[in-house]
Tab-separated table of C-alpha atoms and ligand atoms in Angstrom:
chain	number	residue	atom	x	y	z
A	1	MET	CA	-0.185	-0.214	-0.140
A	2	SER	CA	1.174	3.500	-1.107
A	3	LEU	CA	1.636	5.886	1.709
A	4	PRO	CA	0.001	9.421	1.593
A	5	THR	CA	2.272	12.222	0.904
A	6	SER	CA	0.955	14.592	3.734
A	7	PRO	CA	-0.057	13.499	6.989
A	8	ALA	CA	-2.523	15.433	6.901
A	9	SER	CA	-4.790	13.127	4.417
A	10	ALA	CA	-4.655	10.174	7.281
A	11	LEU	CA	-8.966	10.223	8.215
A	12	ASP	CA	-11.343	7.947	9.324
A	13	ARG	CA	-14.805	7.448	8.155
A	14	HIS	CA	-16.247	10.129	9.416
A	15	ALA	CA	-13.343	12.727	7.951
A	16	ARG	CA	-11.312	12.354	11.718
A	17	PRO	CA	-8.355	13.013	11.627
A	18	LEU	CA	-5.209	11.153	13.298
A	19	ARG	CA	-3.485	13.216	15.378
A	20	ASN	CA	-3.526	12.430	19.465
A	21	LEU	CA	-1.774	9.120	20.548
A	22	ARG	CA	-2.141	8.517	24.272
A	23	VAL	CA	1.274	6.214	25.222
A	24	SER	CA	0.119	3.951	28.145
A	25	VAL	CA	4.041	3.113	29.761
A	26	THR	CA	2.643	0.380	32.093
A	27	ASP	CA	-0.719	-1.128	33.037
A	28	ARG	CA	0.352	-0.887	37.127
A	29	CYS	CA	-0.777	1.511	39.332
A	30	ASN	CA	0.367	2.977	43.315
A	31	LEU	CA	-3.367	3.936	43.842
A	32	ARG	CA	-6.559	2.011	43.758
A	33	CYS	CA	-9.601	4.804	42.623
A	34	ALA	CA	-12.406	3.332	42.888
A	35	TYR	CA	-13.938	4.325	39.556
A	36	CYS	CA	-10.848	2.200	37.734
A	37	MET	CA	-9.147	0.271	40.087
A	38	PRO	CA	-11.592	-1.198	42.396
A	39	GLU	CA	-9.769	-4.656	43.084
A	40	GLU	CA	-6.900	-5.171	45.053
A	41	GLU	CA	-5.503	-7.854	42.487
A	42	TYR	CA	-4.882	-7.615	39.029
A	43	ALA	CA	-4.577	-9.720	36.062
A	44	TRP	CA	-1.468	-7.870	34.867
A	45	LEU	CA	0.679	-7.531	31.244
A	46	ALA	CA	3.034	-10.334	31.011
A	47	LYS	CA	6.772	-8.421	31.737
A	48	ASP	CA	7.820	-9.845	28.665
A	49	ARG	CA	5.204	-8.390	26.292
A	50	ILE	CA	6.494	-4.597	27.672
A	51	LEU	CA	7.584	-2.422	24.455
A	52	THR	CA	10.932	-0.899	25.336
A	53	PHE	CA	11.163	3.046	25.317
A	54	GLU	CA	13.283	2.302	22.153
A	55	GLU	CA	9.868	0.031	20.082
A	56	ILE	CA	7.597	2.844	21.740
A	57	SER	CA	9.685	4.848	19.917
A	58	ARG	CA	9.657	3.271	16.511
A	59	LEU	CA	5.631	3.163	16.644
A	60	VAL	CA	5.564	6.841	17.641
A	61	ASP	CA	7.685	7.591	14.211
A	62	ALA	CA	5.444	5.828	12.228
A	63	PHE	CA	2.383	7.043	13.813
A	64	ALA	CA	4.101	10.149	13.024
A	65	SER	CA	4.758	9.570	9.653
A	66	VAL	CA	0.519	9.396	9.431
A	67	GLY	CA	-0.594	12.320	10.854
A	68	VAL	CA	-0.154	12.169	14.820
A	69	ASP	CA	1.879	14.808	16.397
A	70	ARG	CA	0.804	15.297	19.951
A	71	VAL	CA	0.964	12.396	22.569
A	72	ARG	CA	0.767	11.920	25.813
A	73	LEU	CA	1.949	9.343	28.173
A	74	THR	CA	-0.927	7.643	30.774
A	75	GLY	CA	-1.108	4.202	32.178
A	76	GLY	CA	-1.742	3.314	34.917
A	77	GLU	CA	0.880	5.070	36.616
A	78	PRO	CA	3.154	6.077	33.631
A	79	LEU	CA	5.343	7.267	36.645
A	80	LEU	CA	6.442	3.694	38.064
A	81	ARG	CA	8.013	3.594	34.751
A	82	ARG	CA	11.464	3.533	35.871
A	83	ASP	CA	13.684	6.404	33.837
A	84	LEU	CA	10.810	7.667	31.877
A	85	ASP	CA	12.166	10.731	30.962
A	86	ARG	CA	14.291	8.372	28.864
A	87	LEU	CA	11.397	8.013	26.581
A	88	VAL	CA	9.843	11.871	26.712
A	89	ALA	CA	13.532	12.620	25.609
A	90	LEU	CA	13.498	10.062	22.484
A	91	ILE	CA	9.672	11.584	21.909
A	92	ALA	CA	10.866	15.136	22.513
A	93	ALA	CA	13.023	14.687	19.460
A	94	LYS	CA	10.900	14.302	17.052
A	95	PRO	CA	10.580	17.261	14.605
A	96	ALA	CA	6.282	15.675	14.065
A	97	ILE	CA	5.819	15.685	17.464
A	98	ARG	CA	4.857	19.206	18.419
A	99	ASP	CA	3.250	18.325	22.242
A	100	ILE	CA	4.109	15.805	24.514
A	101	ALA	CA	2.379	16.135	27.636
A	102	MET	CA	1.602	13.191	30.388
A	103	THR	CA	-1.263	12.473	33.118
A	104	THR	CA	-0.189	11.476	36.466
A	105	ASN	CA	-1.791	11.335	40.184
A	106	ALA	CA	1.454	13.201	41.219
A	107	ILE	CA	2.453	10.743	43.308
A	108	THR	CA	5.703	10.085	42.963
A	109	LEU	CA	6.077	13.740	41.023
A	110	PRO	CA	8.726	14.911	43.227
A	111	ASP	CA	10.861	12.731	42.414
A	112	HIS	CA	10.482	13.106	38.692
A	113	ALA	CA	9.381	16.509	37.872
A	114	ALA	CA	13.091	18.116	36.777
A	115	ALA	CA	14.021	15.308	35.030
A	116	LEU	CA	10.793	15.427	32.721
A	117	ARG	CA	11.107	18.882	32.331
A	118	ALA	CA	14.948	18.954	30.813
A	119	ALA	CA	13.828	15.849	28.952
A	120	GLY	CA	11.073	17.948	27.283
A	121	LEU	CA	7.743	16.672	28.657
A	122	GLY	CA	5.686	19.616	27.566
A	123	ARG	CA	2.522	19.780	29.700
A	124	LEU	CA	1.262	17.606	32.621
A	125	THR	CA	-1.997	17.087	33.584
A	126	ILE	CA	-2.813	15.596	37.389
A	127	SER	CA	-5.480	13.751	38.537
A	128	LEU	CA	-7.105	14.623	41.643
A	129	ASP	CA	-10.258	14.132	43.305
A	130	THR	CA	-10.506	15.724	46.624
A	131	LEU	CA	-8.830	17.789	48.586
A	132	ASP	CA	-10.315	15.678	51.871
A	133	ALA	CA	-7.534	13.418	53.285
A	134	GLU	CA	-10.276	10.639	54.571
A	135	ARG	CA	-12.111	10.311	51.045
A	136	TYR	CA	-8.960	10.568	49.479
A	137	ARG	CA	-8.140	7.446	51.583
A	138	ALA	CA	-11.552	5.957	51.176
A	139	LEU	CA	-11.796	7.120	47.000
A	140	THR	CA	-7.329	5.664	46.220
A	141	ARG	CA	-7.510	2.688	49.289
A	142	ARG	CA	-4.219	4.829	49.596
A	143	ASP	CA	-2.751	7.709	52.074
A	144	ASP	CA	-1.346	9.578	50.094
A	145	LEU	CA	-2.980	12.875	49.798
A	146	SER	CA	-0.159	14.958	51.145
A	147	ARG	CA	2.330	13.246	48.455
A	148	ALA	CA	-0.350	14.452	45.764
A	149	LEU	CA	-0.582	17.746	46.882
A	150	ALA	CA	3.387	17.818	46.858
A	151	GLY	CA	3.212	16.760	43.335
A	152	VAL	CA	1.048	19.630	42.640
A	153	ASP	CA	3.197	21.955	44.515
A	154	ALA	CA	6.664	20.454	42.368
A	155	ALA	CA	5.178	20.433	38.794
A	156	ARG	CA	5.384	24.830	39.711
A	157	ASP	CA	8.612	24.316	41.020
A	158	ALA	CA	10.264	22.593	38.203
A	159	GLY	CA	8.365	24.953	35.662
A	160	PHE	CA	5.803	23.685	34.291
A	161	THR	CA	3.316	25.812	32.622
A	162	GLY	CA	-0.305	25.653	31.377
A	163	THR	CA	-1.076	22.474	34.138
A	164	LYS	CA	-4.654	20.715	34.580
A	165	LEU	CA	-6.553	19.281	36.979
A	166	ASN	CA	-8.524	15.928	36.442
A	167	THR	CA	-11.334	15.929	38.814
A	168	VAL	CA	-13.554	12.571	38.258
A	169	VAL	CA	-16.952	13.329	39.889
A	170	MET	CA	-19.054	11.175	41.372
A	171	ARG	CA	-22.163	11.804	43.309
A	172	GLY	CA	-22.221	11.341	47.035
A	173	VAL	CA	-18.215	11.122	46.447
A	174	ASN	CA	-16.629	14.553	45.572
A	175	ASP	CA	-19.969	16.374	44.257
A	176	ASP	CA	-19.706	18.757	47.202
A	177	GLU	CA	-16.460	19.755	46.566
A	178	LEU	CA	-16.569	21.956	43.390
A	179	ALA	CA	-15.628	25.243	44.276
A	180	ARG	CA	-13.114	23.863	47.096
A	181	LEU	CA	-11.440	22.527	43.955
A	182	LEU	CA	-11.860	25.990	41.777
A	183	ALA	CA	-10.391	27.108	44.213
A	184	PHE	CA	-7.865	25.276	44.942
A	185	GLY	CA	-6.584	25.633	41.121
A	186	ARG	CA	-7.103	29.440	41.160
A	187	GLU	CA	-4.644	29.933	44.239
A	188	ARG	CA	-2.103	28.347	41.774
A	189	SER	CA	-2.981	29.161	38.208
A	190	ILE	CA	-3.971	25.759	37.175
A	191	GLU	CA	-7.051	25.119	35.101
A	192	VAL	CA	-9.520	22.561	36.529
A	193	ARG	CA	-11.143	20.145	34.449
A	194	PHE	CA	-14.645	17.830	36.632
A	195	ILE	CA	-14.693	14.515	34.452
A	196	GLU	CA	-18.318	13.503	33.918
A	197	TYR	CA	-17.716	9.521	35.882
A	198	MET	CA	-17.481	7.035	32.957
A	199	ASP	CA	-19.102	3.375	31.963
A	200	VAL	CA	-15.033	2.383	31.045
A	201	GLY	CA	-13.151	-1.163	31.542
A	202	GLY	CA	-12.831	-0.793	35.617
A	203	ALA	CA	-15.809	1.078	36.533
A	204	THR	CA	-17.104	-1.959	37.367
A	205	HIS	CA	-19.178	-0.470	40.087
A	206	TRP	CA	-20.646	3.012	37.686
A	207	SER	CA	-24.124	3.645	37.398
A	208	MET	CA	-26.296	5.992	35.711
A	209	ASP	CA	-26.793	7.396	38.898
A	210	LYS	CA	-23.837	8.178	40.052
A	211	VAL	CA	-23.292	11.019	37.193
A	212	VAL	CA	-22.858	14.001	38.439
A	213	SER	CA	-23.849	15.618	34.421
A	214	ARG	CA	-22.328	18.362	33.562
A	215	THR	CA	-26.018	20.602	33.707
A	216	GLU	CA	-25.589	19.381	37.081
A	217	MET	CA	-22.048	21.211	37.484
A	218	LEU	CA	-22.878	24.339	35.691
A	219	GLU	CA	-26.226	24.509	38.179
A	220	ARG	CA	-24.138	23.420	41.374
A	221	ILE	CA	-21.188	25.949	40.677
A	222	ALA	CA	-23.414	29.003	39.566
A	223	SER	CA	-24.733	28.495	42.495
A	224	ASP	CA	-22.243	28.456	45.302
A	225	MET	CA	-20.303	31.019	43.139
A	226	GLY	CA	-22.254	32.940	40.914
A	227	ALA	CA	-22.815	33.582	37.579
A	228	VAL	CA	-20.628	31.653	34.810
A	229	GLU	CA	-19.964	32.557	31.069
A	230	THR	CA	-19.098	30.130	28.663
A	231	LEU	CA	-16.810	30.129	26.162
A	232	GLU	CA	-15.079	29.362	23.006
A	233	THR	CA	-13.993	25.856	22.711
A	234	GLU	CA	-10.410	25.311	23.520
A	235	GLY	CA	-9.679	23.499	20.268
A	236	THR	CA	-8.698	25.716	17.304
A	237	GLY	CA	-9.398	23.223	14.523
A	238	THR	CA	-6.210	21.695	14.523
A	239	SER	CA	-7.260	19.782	17.692
A	240	ALA	CA	-10.373	18.315	19.239
A	241	ALA	CA	-10.678	19.448	22.003
A	242	PRO	CA	-13.079	17.723	24.571
A	243	ALA	CA	-13.505	20.107	27.077
A	244	ASP	CA	-16.214	22.537	27.767
A	245	ARG	CA	-14.552	25.766	28.885
A	246	TYR	CA	-16.706	28.601	31.261
A	247	ARG	CA	-15.154	31.575	33.115
A	248	LEU	CA	-16.476	32.940	36.636
A	249	ALA	CA	-16.774	36.310	37.099
A	250	ASP	CA	-13.243	36.586	39.134
A	251	GLY	CA	-11.680	35.479	36.208
A	252	THR	CA	-11.240	31.984	37.304
A	253	VAL	CA	-11.288	28.836	34.199
A	254	PHE	CA	-12.739	26.056	34.863
A	255	GLY	CA	-13.295	22.621	31.749
A	256	ILE	CA	-15.821	20.395	32.214
A	257	ILE	CA	-15.435	17.406	30.158
A	258	ALA	CA	-19.242	16.213	29.321
A	259	SER	CA	-17.591	12.028	28.033
A	260	THR	CA	-20.617	10.356	29.110
A	261	THR	CA	-23.862	12.951	28.541
A	262	ARG	CA	-22.578	14.428	25.386
A	263	PRO	CA	-19.703	12.729	23.561
A	264	PHE	CA	-17.469	14.213	21.518
A	265	CYS	CA	-16.495	10.859	19.357
A	266	GLY	CA	-18.310	13.873	16.257
A	267	THR	CA	-14.515	15.517	16.579
A	268	CYS	CA	-12.291	12.818	18.355
A	269	ASP	CA	-9.064	12.453	16.939
A	270	ARG	CA	-7.089	10.094	19.467
A	271	SER	CA	-6.341	6.444	19.785
A	272	ARG	CA	-4.460	4.855	22.558
A	273	LEU	CA	-1.781	2.274	22.186
A	274	THR	CA	-0.608	0.093	25.062
A	275	CYS	CA	2.506	-1.092	26.782
A	276	ASP	CA	2.622	-3.929	25.154
A	277	GLY	CA	1.817	-2.796	21.730
A	278	GLN	CA	-1.835	-3.308	21.106
A	279	TRP	CA	-3.364	-0.034	19.315
A	280	TYR	CA	-7.189	0.564	20.048
A	281	LEU	CA	-9.267	2.690	18.188
A	282	CYS	CA	-11.600	3.863	20.982
A	283	LEU	CA	-11.949	4.008	24.938
A	284	TYR	CA	-14.677	1.428	24.101
A	285	ALA	CA	-13.461	-0.260	21.239
A	286	ALA	CA	-13.580	-4.323	22.246
A	287	LYS	CA	-10.231	-5.339	20.131
A	288	GLY	CA	-6.839	-3.818	19.879
A	289	ILE	CA	-4.614	-4.123	16.570
A	290	ASP	CA	-1.028	-5.957	17.734
A	291	LEU	CA	1.089	-3.596	16.156
A	292	ALA	CA	3.884	-5.422	18.828
A	293	GLY	CA	3.997	-8.287	16.468
A	294	PRO	CA	4.795	-6.786	13.109
A	295	LEU	CA	7.729	-4.198	15.100
A	296	ARG	CA	8.549	-7.318	16.462
A	297	ALA	CA	9.064	-10.106	13.929
A	298	GLY	CA	11.534	-6.815	11.538
A	299	ALA	CA	8.586	-4.727	9.988
A	300	SER	CA	10.065	-1.925	8.869
A	301	SER	CA	8.601	1.904	9.752
A	302	ASP	CA	7.222	1.947	6.085
A	303	GLU	CA	5.262	-1.277	6.678
A	304	LEU	CA	4.207	-0.430	10.169
A	305	ALA	CA	2.915	2.970	9.044
A	306	ALA	CA	0.718	1.376	6.143
A	307	ARG	CA	-0.558	-0.876	8.920
A	308	ILE	CA	-2.010	1.786	10.964
A	309	LEU	CA	-2.728	3.950	8.385
A	310	GLY	CA	-4.837	0.846	6.783
A	311	ARG	CA	-6.591	0.473	9.895
A	312	TRP	CA	-7.547	4.193	10.288
A	313	VAL	CA	-9.064	5.491	7.208
A	314	GLU	CA	-11.817	2.376	8.016
A	315	ARG	CA	-12.305	3.347	11.399
A	316	ASP	CA	-15.811	4.053	12.123
A	317	ASP	CA	-16.001	3.924	16.403
A	318	ARG	CA	-17.965	6.515	17.932
A	319	GLY	CA	-18.194	4.457	21.448
A	320	ALA	CA	-19.419	6.970	23.998
A	321	GLU	CA	-22.509	7.651	21.396
A	322	ALA	CA	-23.612	4.292	21.732
A	323	ARG	CA	-23.371	3.869	24.646
A	324	LEU	CA	-25.853	6.686	25.256
A	325	ALA	CA	-27.803	5.443	22.224
A	326	ALA	CA	-28.841	1.860	24.653
A	327	PRO	CA	-28.522	0.980	27.581
A	328	ARG	CA	-25.589	0.492	29.847
A	329	THR	CA	-24.149	-1.934	32.310
A	330	PRO	CA	-20.576	-1.849	33.236
A	331	LEU	CA	-18.076	-4.623	32.469
A	332	ASP	CA	-18.812	-7.493	34.813
A	333	VAL	CA	-15.027	-8.286	36.596
A	334	SER	CA	-14.962	-11.787	35.684
A	335	GLU	CA	-14.957	-10.177	31.205
A	336	LEU	CA	-12.037	-7.464	32.755
A	337	ARG	CA	-10.437	-10.867	34.238
A	338	ASP	CA	-10.277	-12.780	31.258
A	339	ASP	CA	-8.862	-9.760	28.659
A	340	PRO	CA	-6.986	-7.411	31.225
A	341	HIS	CA	-6.646	-4.890	27.868
A	342	LEU	CA	-10.475	-3.844	27.937
A	343	GLU	CA	-8.956	-2.068	31.856
A	344	MET	CA	-8.911	1.779	31.685
A	345	HIS	CA	-5.554	1.139	33.472
A	346	THR	CA	-4.407	-0.730	31.219
A	347	ARG	CA	-5.287	0.845	27.234
A	348	GLY	CA	-4.703	4.324	29.119
A	349	GLY	CA	-6.652	7.010	30.978
B	401	SAM	N1	-2.827	7.340	36.493
B	401	SAM	C1	-2.699	8.427	35.754
B	401	SAM	C2	-3.744	9.137	36.438
B	401	SAM	O1	-4.937	9.145	37.102
B	401	SAM	O2	-3.518	10.291	35.924
B	401	SAM	C3	-2.887	8.087	34.831
B	401	SAM	C4	-3.874	6.793	34.265
B	401	SAM	S1	-5.370	7.214	34.358
B	401	SAM	C5	-5.803	6.031	33.986
B	401	SAM	C6	-6.565	8.926	32.887
B	401	SAM	C7	-7.283	9.227	33.517
B	401	SAM	O3	-8.137	9.227	33.391
B	401	SAM	C8	-7.470	9.508	35.107
B	401	SAM	O4	-7.669	11.535	35.281
B	401	SAM	C9	-8.381	9.393	35.517
B	401	SAM	O5	-9.160	10.238	36.826
B	401	SAM	C10	-9.589	9.176	34.431
B	401	SAM	N2	-10.204	8.351	34.649
B	401	SAM	C11	-9.940	6.600	34.863
B	401	SAM	N3	-11.293	6.232	35.482
B	401	SAM	C12	-12.910	6.696	35.094
B	401	SAM	C13	-13.825	6.607	34.729
B	401	SAM	N4	-14.479	5.509	35.320
B	401	SAM	N5	-14.482	8.148	34.704
B	401	SAM	C14	-14.188	9.328	34.458
B	401	SAM	N6	-12.562	9.226	34.348
B	401	SAM	C15	-11.761	8.197	35.022
B	402	SF4	FE1	-7.149	5.834	39.402
B	402	SF4	FE2	-4.677	6.858	37.347
B	402	SF4	FE3	-4.120	4.562	38.619
B	402	SF4	FE4	-6.646	4.382	37.607
B	402	SF4	S1	-4.549	4.655	36.277
B	402	SF4	S2	-6.276	3.804	39.945
B	402	SF4	S3	-7.041	6.237	37.432
B	402	SF4	S4	-4.148	6.866	39.854
B	403	SF4	FE1	-13.025	9.389	20.405
B	403	SF4	FE2	-14.294	6.319	21.107
B	403	SF4	FE3	-13.869	8.444	23.143
B	403	SF4	FE4	-16.199	8.687	21.391
B	403	SF4	S1	-15.209	6.748	22.527
B	403	SF4	S2	-14.592	10.084	22.525
B	403	SF4	S3	-14.806	7.952	19.258
B	403	SF4	S4	-12.407	7.180	22.168
């Protein structure tokens, strides 16, 4: 198959470009968030199948040659992968990659922030769902709020700007903390993004009544903090940004990611690569596409790129929209044990 002359021509069946690659660098995590890893024990991916940094770098090259220009490192907890700054440096050295970011729970960020920044990591998103220590312990099953807060400070001290805070809002768990989290973000010039609770793999205790919708979040924020102004979407035409953005009278800007009640599949330019080289065209895709096999069998970069492009142009996925249209039930623990690739912490959030 011949490759396109311009990466911009890699469009799927809904004319969505291939732009954004989320790379899950490990399926392991040091937290056990109730909405992601409610079990204590998991079936982990086999160590010998985990891609080396050089292998990930080769796959990123192939993706870049067919249009990817943004990479986000995620997991599991990406900071559990030793010497991650080495992977950041490999990716940051690629001229085609204009943006390299990472999503982290920040627990060990104080140990790594400076090295990651020096290696070329551009931006950080820190996941933090509560500012209450007891709640944090209940929600993550680890007593680590003070370490996570130290991680937030470490990002600033290392010189990161534009850091964002991701908060999954769950009814009866942390839905009374929106104003407090916004104040926390404002004091640190960090934009908070509230995420609707999603029925992704791993969220085995999900139910619609625990979802706090974007509409309800806005009503609560307005009643606690006054008028909320809607801003233009942050997407610039070159990126499909899922967050709707808002501003309070005091200038505080925040986002809401309404993945459950108002999915953004129509403009979705993201796909996910697991740490054992399986490529998922949608967060909800049942099956991945094996890239590790061809890579380890000696496929050239052009062959890998052709495989990627061939699958992307056939992409029809609109997973969250489909789930909105039909009655939904979360995945079962036994299904997840049988195929750990269905887990959010494996395919990357
Ligand atoms: N461990 C890192 C962290 O938590 O930032 C990176 C991986 S985590 C899977 C990535 C993001 O997915 C986090 O912001 C997390 O809050 C989000 N996430 C996980 N399960 C979710 C769910 N059921 N609904 C909404 N967001 C979820
Ligand atoms: Fe929580 Fe992220 Fe770990 Fe999932 S991968 S349990 S969201 S810290
Ligand atoms: Fe994209 Fe799938 Fe999420 Fe829709 S559900 S926004 S297609 S990853």
